[in-house]
Short mmCIF file of C-alpha atoms in Angstrom, two decimals:
data_model
loop_
_atom_site.label_atom_id
_atom_site.label_comp_id
_atom_site.label_asym_id
_atom_site.label_seq_id
_atom_site.Cartn_x
_atom_site.Cartn_y
_atom_site.Cartn_z
CA MET A 22 25.89 -34.57 -1.31
CA ALA A 23 26.44 -31.25 -3.02
CA GLU A 24 29.34 -29.15 -1.78
CA LEU A 25 28.19 -26.39 0.59
CA LEU A 26 28.98 -22.87 -0.56
CA SER A 27 29.90 -20.28 2.05
CA ILE A 28 30.34 -16.58 1.29
CA ALA A 29 34.11 -17.10 1.74
CA LYS A 30 34.10 -19.89 -0.88
CA LEU A 31 32.00 -17.74 -3.20
CA MET A 32 34.60 -15.00 -3.07
CA SER A 33 37.19 -17.30 -4.55
CA LYS A 34 34.69 -18.46 -7.20
CA VAL A 35 33.46 -15.00 -8.22
CA PRO A 36 36.21 -12.56 -7.22
CA GLU A 37 34.26 -9.32 -7.76
CA ILE A 38 31.58 -10.39 -5.28
CA LYS A 39 32.85 -8.55 -2.22
CA ALA A 40 32.66 -5.23 -4.03
CA ILE A 41 29.21 -6.01 -5.42
CA ILE A 42 27.49 -7.07 -2.21
CA GLY A 43 29.14 -4.68 0.24
CA ASP A 44 29.46 -5.49 3.93
CA GLN A 45 27.40 -8.52 4.98
CA LYS A 46 27.29 -9.98 8.46
CA PRO A 47 24.77 -12.85 8.51
CA GLU A 48 26.80 -14.49 11.31
CA TYR A 49 25.46 -11.86 13.79
CA CYS A 50 21.92 -13.28 13.43
CA TYR A 51 20.58 -15.14 16.50
CA GLN A 52 17.29 -16.19 14.88
CA CYS A 53 14.86 -13.96 16.81
CA ALA A 54 12.68 -13.89 13.65
CA LYS A 55 11.66 -10.27 14.19
CA CYS A 56 12.36 -9.77 10.48
CA THR A 57 9.90 -12.49 9.48
CA SER A 58 7.22 -11.15 11.85
CA GLY A 59 7.21 -7.83 9.98
CA CYS A 60 7.93 -9.19 6.50
CA THR A 61 5.52 -8.16 3.72
CA ALA A 62 6.26 -11.18 1.52
CA ALA A 63 5.95 -13.65 4.42
CA LYS A 64 2.34 -12.55 4.96
CA VAL A 65 1.30 -13.99 1.61
CA VAL A 66 4.14 -16.42 0.74
CA PRO A 67 4.38 -18.61 3.86
CA GLU A 68 7.53 -20.41 2.67
CA TYR A 69 9.41 -17.10 2.46
CA LYS A 70 11.06 -16.48 5.85
CA PRO A 71 13.96 -14.00 5.94
CA HIS A 72 15.43 -15.41 9.19
CA GLU A 73 15.58 -18.87 7.61
CA ILE A 74 17.34 -17.50 4.55
CA VAL A 75 19.96 -15.90 6.81
CA ALA A 76 20.30 -19.21 8.71
CA ALA A 77 20.77 -21.10 5.45
CA VAL A 78 23.47 -18.64 4.37
CA LYS A 79 25.28 -19.21 7.68
CA MET A 80 25.16 -22.96 7.00
CA GLY A 81 26.64 -22.49 3.53
CA MET A 82 23.49 -23.47 1.64
CA ILE A 83 23.75 -20.57 -0.76
CA GLU A 84 23.31 -22.49 -3.99
CA GLU A 85 20.23 -24.28 -2.67
CA ILE A 86 18.60 -20.90 -1.93
CA MET A 87 19.43 -19.62 -5.39
CA LYS A 88 18.10 -22.72 -7.10
CA SER A 89 14.79 -22.49 -5.22
CA GLY A 90 14.05 -19.04 -6.70
CA ILE A 91 12.52 -17.97 -3.36
CA LEU A 92 14.74 -14.85 -3.24
CA TRP A 93 12.57 -13.09 -5.81
CA ALA A 94 9.56 -13.12 -3.44
CA CYS A 95 11.18 -10.31 -1.40
CA SER A 96 9.36 -7.06 -2.21
CA GLU A 97 12.24 -4.96 -0.87
CA CYS A 98 10.08 -3.00 1.57
CA TRP A 99 13.11 -2.81 3.90
CA LYS A 100 11.03 -3.38 7.05
CA CYS A 101 13.39 -6.14 8.23
CA SER A 102 16.29 -3.70 8.16
CA GLU A 103 14.43 -1.45 10.60
CA TYR A 104 13.41 -4.28 12.95
CA CYS A 105 16.67 -6.28 13.07
CA PRO A 106 18.31 -5.88 16.52
CA GLN A 107 21.61 -7.23 15.20
CA ASP A 108 22.17 -4.97 12.19
CA VAL A 109 22.00 -7.96 9.84
CA ALA A 110 19.20 -6.53 7.68
CA PRO A 111 18.06 -9.70 5.86
CA VAL A 112 17.01 -7.64 2.83
CA GLU A 113 20.68 -6.78 2.29
CA VAL A 114 21.61 -10.46 2.45
CA VAL A 115 18.81 -11.23 -0.03
CA LEU A 116 19.93 -8.42 -2.35
CA ALA A 117 23.49 -9.74 -2.19
CA LEU A 118 22.28 -13.25 -3.03
CA LYS A 119 20.22 -11.93 -5.96
CA ASN A 120 23.33 -10.21 -7.33
CA ILE A 121 25.46 -13.32 -6.82
CA ALA A 122 22.82 -15.57 -8.40
CA VAL A 123 22.78 -13.40 -11.53
CA LYS A 124 26.60 -13.47 -11.71
CA MET A 125 26.52 -17.26 -11.41
CA GLY A 126 24.15 -17.51 -14.34
CA TYR A 127 20.74 -17.90 -12.65
CA ARG A 128 18.34 -15.89 -14.80
CA PRO A 129 16.25 -13.31 -12.90
CA PRO A 130 12.47 -13.09 -13.56
CA GLU A 131 11.76 -12.01 -17.14
CA ALA A 132 10.10 -8.72 -16.13
CA LEU A 133 13.39 -7.64 -14.53
CA VAL A 134 15.48 -8.64 -17.54
CA GLU A 135 13.10 -6.61 -19.71
CA MET A 136 13.50 -3.52 -17.51
CA VAL A 137 17.27 -3.78 -17.43
CA LYS A 138 17.26 -4.03 -21.24
CA ASN A 139 15.00 -0.96 -21.50
CA ALA A 140 17.31 1.01 -19.20
CA ILE A 141 20.35 0.15 -21.30
CA GLU A 142 18.68 0.70 -24.69
CA THR A 143 16.54 3.77 -24.02
CA GLY A 144 17.69 5.14 -20.67
CA TYR A 145 14.27 4.45 -19.15
CA MET A 146 12.98 1.30 -17.45
CA GLN A 147 9.37 2.03 -18.25
CA GLY A 148 8.22 2.58 -21.79
CA ILE A 149 6.28 5.69 -22.76
CA MET A 150 2.54 4.94 -22.51
CA GLU A 151 -0.56 6.53 -23.94
CA VAL A 152 -2.36 8.19 -21.03
CA MET A 153 -6.13 8.65 -20.88
CA THR A 154 -8.03 10.73 -18.34
CA ASN A 155 -11.39 9.89 -16.74
CA GLU A 156 -12.99 12.14 -19.37
CA PHE A 157 -11.61 9.82 -22.10
CA GLU A 158 -9.16 12.48 -23.23
CA PHE A 159 -5.65 11.43 -24.34
CA VAL A 160 -2.98 13.52 -22.62
CA ASP A 161 0.80 13.72 -22.75
CA ARG A 162 3.48 16.07 -21.42
CA ASP A 163 2.93 18.46 -24.31
CA SER A 164 -0.85 18.74 -23.97
CA LEU A 165 -0.56 19.21 -20.20
CA GLY A 166 1.90 22.08 -20.70
CA LEU A 167 4.86 20.20 -19.22
CA PRO A 168 8.35 20.89 -20.60
CA LYS A 169 9.91 18.44 -23.04
CA LEU A 170 12.54 16.21 -21.46
CA GLU A 171 15.93 15.96 -23.13
CA ARG A 172 17.20 12.43 -23.79
CA PRO A 173 20.68 11.51 -22.58
CA PRO A 174 23.66 12.11 -24.87
CA ASN A 175 26.18 9.46 -26.01
CA MET A 176 23.84 6.46 -25.66
CA GLU A 177 26.31 4.19 -27.51
CA GLN A 178 29.12 4.86 -25.07
CA ARG A 179 26.74 4.49 -22.16
CA ARG A 180 25.62 1.11 -23.41
CA ALA A 181 29.24 -0.07 -23.69
CA ALA A 182 30.07 1.17 -20.18
CA LEU A 183 27.06 -0.72 -18.75
CA MET A 184 27.31 -3.94 -20.72
CA ARG A 185 30.42 -5.06 -18.85
CA PHE A 186 28.28 -5.40 -15.71
CA PHE A 187 25.54 -7.35 -17.47
CA GLY A 188 27.25 -9.99 -19.58
CA VAL A 189 25.33 -12.97 -18.20
CA VAL A 190 21.86 -11.45 -17.90
CA MET A 191 21.63 -10.13 -21.40
CA LYS A 192 22.61 -13.35 -23.17
CA MET B 9 14.05 32.15 1.28
CA THR B 10 14.05 30.83 -2.25
CA LEU B 11 13.72 27.13 -2.80
CA LYS B 12 15.52 26.11 -5.99
CA TYR B 13 15.94 22.53 -7.08
CA ALA B 14 16.95 20.34 -10.00
CA TRP B 15 13.73 18.53 -11.04
CA PHE B 16 13.83 14.75 -11.43
CA PRO B 17 10.32 13.47 -12.31
CA GLY B 18 11.44 9.87 -12.97
CA CYS B 19 10.03 7.62 -15.72
CA TRP B 20 6.67 6.81 -14.13
CA VAL B 21 5.62 10.35 -13.40
CA ALA B 22 7.16 11.86 -16.55
CA TYR B 23 5.63 9.49 -19.07
CA ARG B 24 2.94 7.33 -17.49
CA MET B 25 1.41 9.78 -15.01
CA PRO B 26 2.09 13.28 -16.38
CA TYR B 27 -1.02 14.51 -14.51
CA VAL B 28 0.88 13.89 -11.27
CA GLU B 29 3.65 16.22 -12.45
CA LYS B 30 1.06 18.83 -13.44
CA SER B 31 -0.54 18.62 -10.01
CA ASP B 32 2.82 18.81 -8.22
CA ARG B 33 3.91 21.77 -10.32
CA LEU B 34 0.75 23.70 -9.43
CA VAL B 35 1.55 23.22 -5.74
CA MET B 36 5.22 24.16 -6.24
CA GLU B 37 4.24 27.36 -8.07
CA ARG B 38 1.79 28.20 -5.30
CA PHE B 39 4.50 27.95 -2.62
CA GLY B 40 7.41 29.45 -4.56
CA ILE B 41 9.42 26.28 -5.11
CA GLU B 42 11.53 26.87 -8.24
CA ILE B 43 12.56 23.92 -10.36
CA GLU B 44 14.70 23.40 -13.44
CA GLU B 45 14.77 20.27 -15.62
CA MET B 46 17.84 18.01 -15.52
CA LYS B 47 19.02 17.71 -19.13
CA GLY B 48 19.77 14.14 -20.21
CA ALA B 49 18.56 12.48 -17.00
CA THR B 50 17.55 8.82 -17.29
CA CYS B 51 15.70 6.32 -15.11
CA CYS B 52 17.06 6.74 -11.55
CA PRO B 53 17.26 3.53 -11.85
CA GLU B 54 14.67 1.74 -9.75
CA ALA B 55 16.37 -0.26 -6.98
CA GLN B 56 13.90 -3.18 -6.90
CA PHE B 57 14.95 -4.10 -10.39
CA MET B 58 18.40 -2.70 -11.08
CA GLU B 59 20.00 -3.04 -7.64
CA ALA B 60 18.70 -6.61 -7.46
CA VAL B 61 20.35 -7.54 -10.75
CA ASP B 62 23.60 -5.58 -10.47
CA ARG B 63 24.41 -3.22 -7.64
CA ARG B 64 27.35 -1.66 -9.52
CA ALA B 65 25.21 -0.70 -12.53
CA TRP B 66 22.51 0.66 -10.21
CA LEU B 67 25.00 2.96 -8.45
CA THR B 68 26.71 3.99 -11.70
CA LEU B 69 23.47 5.12 -13.34
CA ALA B 70 22.33 6.88 -10.16
CA ALA B 71 25.68 8.69 -9.83
CA ARG B 72 25.42 9.82 -13.46
CA ASN B 73 22.01 11.34 -12.77
CA ILE B 74 23.26 13.05 -9.60
CA SER B 75 26.21 14.50 -11.55
CA ILE B 76 23.75 16.43 -13.76
CA ALA B 77 22.37 18.23 -10.70
CA GLU B 78 25.93 18.85 -9.51
CA GLY B 79 26.59 20.68 -12.78
CA MET B 80 23.56 22.87 -12.03
CA GLY B 81 24.78 23.54 -8.49
CA ARG B 82 21.48 22.35 -7.03
CA ASP B 83 20.00 19.61 -4.87
CA ILE B 84 17.54 17.23 -6.53
CA LEU B 85 13.77 17.34 -5.99
CA THR B 86 11.61 14.40 -7.05
CA PRO B 87 7.91 13.49 -6.80
CA CYS B 88 8.77 9.76 -6.68
CA PRO B 89 9.84 7.81 -3.58
CA GLY B 90 11.59 5.23 -5.78
CA CYS B 91 13.81 7.92 -7.31
CA TYR B 92 14.27 9.49 -3.87
CA GLU B 93 15.38 6.15 -2.44
CA THR B 94 17.81 5.37 -5.26
CA LEU B 95 19.43 8.79 -5.56
CA LYS B 96 19.73 9.41 -1.83
CA MET B 97 20.92 5.88 -1.05
CA ALA B 98 23.46 5.94 -3.89
CA ARG B 99 25.02 9.12 -2.54
CA GLY B 100 25.16 7.61 0.97
CA ILE B 101 26.69 4.35 -0.22
CA LEU B 102 29.29 6.04 -2.44
CA LYS B 103 30.32 8.23 0.47
CA GLU B 104 31.04 5.27 2.77
CA ASP B 105 32.21 2.55 0.33
CA GLU B 106 35.51 3.55 -1.28
CA GLU B 107 35.87 0.35 -3.28
CA MET B 108 32.44 0.81 -4.87
CA ALA B 109 33.11 4.51 -5.46
CA GLY B 110 36.20 3.45 -7.39
CA ILE B 111 34.25 1.01 -9.60
CA VAL B 112 31.57 3.62 -10.30
CA GLY B 113 34.13 6.34 -11.00
CA GLU B 114 35.91 4.06 -13.50
CA ALA B 115 32.66 3.31 -15.39
CA LEU B 116 31.65 6.98 -15.46
CA LYS B 117 35.06 7.99 -16.80
CA LYS B 118 34.27 6.01 -19.98
CA ILE B 119 31.36 8.36 -20.72
CA GLY B 120 33.23 11.47 -19.62
CA VAL B 121 31.29 12.00 -16.39
CA VAL B 122 32.73 13.01 -13.01
CA TYR B 123 30.70 12.33 -9.86
CA ARG B 124 31.45 14.41 -6.77
CA GLY B 125 28.56 13.63 -4.43
CA THR B 126 27.68 17.27 -3.76
CA SER B 127 23.95 17.14 -4.60
CA ASP B 128 21.46 15.70 -2.10
CA THR B 129 17.95 14.44 -3.00
CA THR B 130 14.58 15.29 -1.42
CA HIS B 131 10.99 14.15 -2.06
CA LEU B 132 8.49 16.95 -2.66
CA ALA B 133 6.45 15.96 0.40
CA GLY B 134 9.60 16.56 2.49
CA VAL B 135 10.07 20.07 1.08
CA LEU B 136 6.38 20.88 1.62
CA TYR B 137 6.52 19.73 5.23
CA ASP B 138 10.01 20.87 6.27
CA LYS B 139 10.54 24.02 4.18
CA VAL B 140 7.10 25.39 3.26
CA GLY B 141 5.51 24.25 6.52
CA ILE B 142 2.04 23.11 7.56
CA GLU B 143 1.05 26.64 8.69
CA ALA B 144 1.66 28.16 5.24
CA ILE B 145 -0.24 25.32 3.59
CA ARG B 146 -3.17 25.67 5.98
CA LYS B 147 -3.34 29.40 5.16
CA ALA B 148 -3.62 28.57 1.43
CA ILE B 149 -6.69 26.39 1.91
CA VAL B 150 -9.84 28.07 0.55
CA ARG B 151 -12.08 25.01 0.35
CA PRO B 152 -11.51 22.75 3.38
CA LEU B 153 -12.28 19.08 2.71
CA THR B 154 -14.27 18.78 5.92
CA GLY B 155 -15.76 15.38 6.58
CA LEU B 156 -13.35 13.51 4.29
CA ARG B 157 -11.86 10.42 5.95
CA VAL B 158 -8.70 9.07 4.32
CA ALA B 159 -6.20 6.27 4.80
CA VAL B 160 -2.70 7.65 4.23
CA HIS B 161 -0.35 5.10 2.63
CA TYR B 162 3.31 6.14 2.80
CA GLY B 163 4.78 3.45 0.60
CA CYS B 164 8.10 1.89 1.54
CA HIS B 165 10.78 3.99 -0.05
CA LEU B 166 9.78 7.35 1.28
CA LEU B 167 10.73 5.87 4.68
CA ARG B 168 13.13 2.96 4.41
CA PRO B 169 16.01 2.20 4.72
CA SER B 170 16.33 4.89 7.42
CA LYS B 171 20.07 4.23 7.44
CA TYR B 172 20.13 6.42 4.30
CA LEU B 173 16.71 8.13 4.10
CA ASP B 174 15.52 10.83 6.48
CA PHE B 175 12.01 11.81 5.36
CA ASP B 176 10.32 10.66 8.58
CA ASP B 177 10.27 7.94 11.24
CA PRO B 178 10.57 4.65 9.29
CA THR B 179 7.85 2.77 11.18
CA SER B 180 5.63 5.50 12.74
CA PRO B 181 5.63 8.39 10.25
CA ARG B 182 3.46 11.51 10.63
CA LYS B 183 4.47 14.07 7.99
CA LEU B 184 2.24 12.91 5.12
CA ASP B 185 -0.71 12.60 7.56
CA GLU B 186 -0.20 16.20 8.64
CA LEU B 187 0.06 17.44 5.04
CA VAL B 188 -3.22 15.69 4.25
CA GLU B 189 -4.90 16.97 7.43
CA ALA B 190 -3.93 20.54 6.50
CA THR B 191 -6.70 20.27 3.87
CA GLY B 192 -9.30 19.68 6.57
CA ALA B 193 -9.52 15.93 5.88
CA VAL B 194 -9.06 13.40 8.67
CA SER B 195 -6.30 10.79 8.43
CA VAL B 196 -7.65 7.59 9.96
CA ASN B 197 -5.25 5.10 11.51
CA TYR B 198 -5.37 1.51 10.30
CA MET B 199 -3.57 -1.82 10.67
CA ARG B 200 -0.64 -2.48 8.28
CA LYS B 201 -0.28 1.25 7.65
CA THR B 202 3.44 1.14 6.82
CA MET B 203 3.21 -2.19 5.01
CA CYS B 204 4.17 -2.38 1.34
CA CYS B 205 1.30 -2.18 -1.22
CA GLY B 206 2.72 -5.11 -3.21
CA GLY B 207 3.49 -3.16 -6.38
CA PRO B 208 7.12 -4.21 -6.88
CA ALA B 209 6.37 -7.80 -5.88
CA GLY B 210 3.57 -7.82 -8.44
CA VAL B 211 5.99 -6.99 -11.24
CA VAL B 212 7.90 -10.20 -10.48
CA ASP B 213 4.87 -12.36 -9.61
CA ARG B 214 1.44 -10.92 -10.26
CA GLU B 215 -0.35 -13.19 -7.80
CA ILE B 216 1.91 -12.17 -4.89
CA GLY B 217 1.34 -8.50 -5.72
CA ILE B 218 -2.44 -8.93 -5.70
CA LYS B 219 -2.38 -10.89 -2.43
CA ILE B 220 -0.30 -8.23 -0.68
CA LEU B 221 -2.65 -5.52 -1.95
CA ARG B 222 -5.63 -7.44 -0.57
CA GLU B 223 -3.96 -7.50 2.85
CA LYS B 224 -3.73 -3.69 2.72
CA LEU B 225 -7.25 -3.13 1.35
CA TYR B 226 -8.78 -5.48 3.92
CA TRP B 227 -7.57 -3.32 6.82
CA ILE B 228 -8.18 -0.02 5.03
CA LYS B 229 -11.82 -1.00 4.43
CA LYS B 230 -12.21 -1.81 8.14
CA ALA B 231 -11.14 1.79 8.92
CA LYS B 232 -14.21 3.04 6.99
CA VAL B 233 -12.48 5.67 4.86
CA ASP B 234 -13.60 7.55 1.74
CA ALA B 235 -10.23 7.28 -0.01
CA ILE B 236 -6.60 6.19 0.12
CA VAL B 237 -3.97 8.92 -0.25
CA VAL B 238 -0.53 8.12 -1.66
CA ALA B 239 2.72 9.94 -2.50
CA CYS B 240 4.24 7.23 -4.73
CA PRO B 241 3.45 6.67 -8.44
CA SER B 242 4.06 2.93 -8.17
CA CYS B 243 1.68 2.61 -5.17
CA TYR B 244 -0.87 4.75 -7.04
CA MET B 245 -0.80 2.53 -10.12
CA HIS B 246 -0.94 -0.70 -8.13
CA MET B 247 -3.53 0.29 -5.50
CA ASP B 248 -5.83 2.00 -7.98
CA GLY B 249 -5.31 -0.06 -11.13
CA ASN B 250 -5.27 -3.52 -9.54
CA GLN B 251 -8.20 -3.19 -7.11
CA PRO B 252 -10.58 -4.88 -9.59
CA TYR B 253 -8.25 -7.91 -9.71
CA VAL B 254 -8.24 -8.17 -5.91
CA GLU B 255 -12.03 -8.04 -5.96
CA GLU B 256 -12.09 -10.78 -8.57
CA MET B 257 -9.56 -13.08 -6.90
CA PHE B 258 -11.03 -12.80 -3.40
CA GLU B 259 -14.67 -12.18 -4.33
CA GLU B 260 -14.76 -9.13 -2.09
CA LYS B 261 -15.88 -5.56 -2.76
CA TYR B 262 -13.49 -2.64 -2.20
CA SER B 263 -13.73 0.20 -4.79
CA ILE B 264 -11.82 2.62 -2.56
CA PRO B 265 -10.64 5.66 -4.57
CA VAL B 266 -6.88 6.29 -4.60
CA LEU B 267 -5.79 9.94 -4.60
CA TRP B 268 -2.45 11.66 -5.10
CA TYR B 269 -1.60 13.85 -2.07
CA THR B 270 -1.07 17.06 -4.09
CA GLU B 271 -4.31 16.34 -5.94
CA LEU B 272 -6.04 16.65 -2.57
CA LEU B 273 -4.06 19.82 -1.73
CA ASN B 274 -5.06 21.33 -5.08
CA TRP B 275 -8.76 20.57 -4.50
CA ALA B 276 -8.55 22.29 -1.13
CA MET B 277 -6.71 25.25 -2.65
CA GLY B 278 -9.55 25.82 -5.10
CA VAL B 279 -8.41 23.97 -8.25
CA ASP B 280 -11.20 22.27 -10.23
CA PRO B 281 -10.59 18.48 -10.01
CA LYS B 282 -11.38 18.11 -13.73
CA ASP B 283 -8.59 20.55 -14.67
CA LEU B 284 -6.01 18.23 -13.10
CA LYS B 285 -6.73 15.57 -15.78
CA PHE B 286 -6.13 12.59 -13.52
CA TYR B 287 -6.98 9.03 -14.39
CA HIS B 288 -8.60 7.03 -11.58
CA ARG B 289 -9.50 3.44 -12.33
CA VAL B 290 -11.65 3.42 -9.19
CA ARG B 291 -14.08 6.22 -10.02
CA ILE B 292 -13.93 9.29 -7.79
CA ASP B 293 -17.25 10.87 -8.89
CA PRO B 294 -19.18 9.77 -5.77
CA LEU B 295 -16.42 11.23 -3.62
CA LEU B 296 -16.43 14.55 -5.49
CA GLU B 297 -20.19 14.67 -5.15
CA LYS B 298 -19.95 14.13 -1.40
CA LEU B 299 -17.45 17.00 -1.18
CA GLY B 300 -19.56 19.23 -3.42
CA LEU B 301 -16.78 19.47 -6.00
CA THR B 302 -18.65 18.36 -9.13
#
């Protein structure tokens, strides 16, 4: 049987994790499932249940959750954080697990990798698109009379400062 | 009272939906809200993508953007709930988490930036409701949109997490409804009102995004409305642009127009809808005809 991985064990494996994920208290959860009852993702992905993810974390089944890829179904609507009576906020646990998964070498969905790359290379996550109106007229900031936006300075330095966070993802 | 802000349009509004910025600017001019561009600002960056991949990078980039407004001595104003969420949350987190503030400070030092945390962030709908006020907006209406029934969709990140955001009540909001009703339209209540539209989920997995959107549209259609009104560029793109795919996947008919909330305000304040240069995938002509605005 695979070795179970608790948050405490993870900290010794990936030392920067505590700083990355902030304060997590999954052990406060008493499985009322209020989070799952209001969960956006759970309404269309029946196997996604935030209270079960928190339970699995308490049992030390962190690697199993990461391997399943189920974490990426969370739409980050933050409803669970409002409903949770125990201040666990499953979305925060899920976000922490996403961060840890990336640090451990699990590749996030390609669309996310693409956006992170865009942000590092150009400063923007979304590329500039050609925009057409309902009258079939092409418009942009200039033609709509909007001021030009100044790009950020020192992009090279910025890239270097960011890359140290992203080693694994960008490979 | 002068309202002066540092303007942060965000990538979506600035480059993919410039008509939204045009519409917002018309409303800001009308109510004396002064804005100045933030030189060298980048993507906020969007939490659903950047925070999920690396929380430190997310906070570092957000702090860098905030530092630009600090240099201008102003608070930040944005038309985008995603930017509002990121910038406001980042400031809150960096205030309470010393260890993280240290990591972010170290990274920023390498590009010669100092973050102080002195500039707050607000969404334009918040300034319109809290600072301009419903009374002043009602007085500016010259063409009431009487008879128009709309479903107001708040989107998630205008409201949550309420631990850091303070626009309105996170599960029973009213402010956007009241802004919309100032035009003479009626905001109709519906099931799943504060549920996510599925936009961010759709970026990761298209099918999940479409299924969530169907859940919203199903209940909105039951409320028998003429249109959906949003205050989030991501919700706008997803709810308007992906409706045909919902119709295809579920073999159901929706075709419910999606409107930007200041677009509606501008119509009611006398602006010709065609001058706003919006793009609506779900055609709004029948709606304009009903309102006598063609």
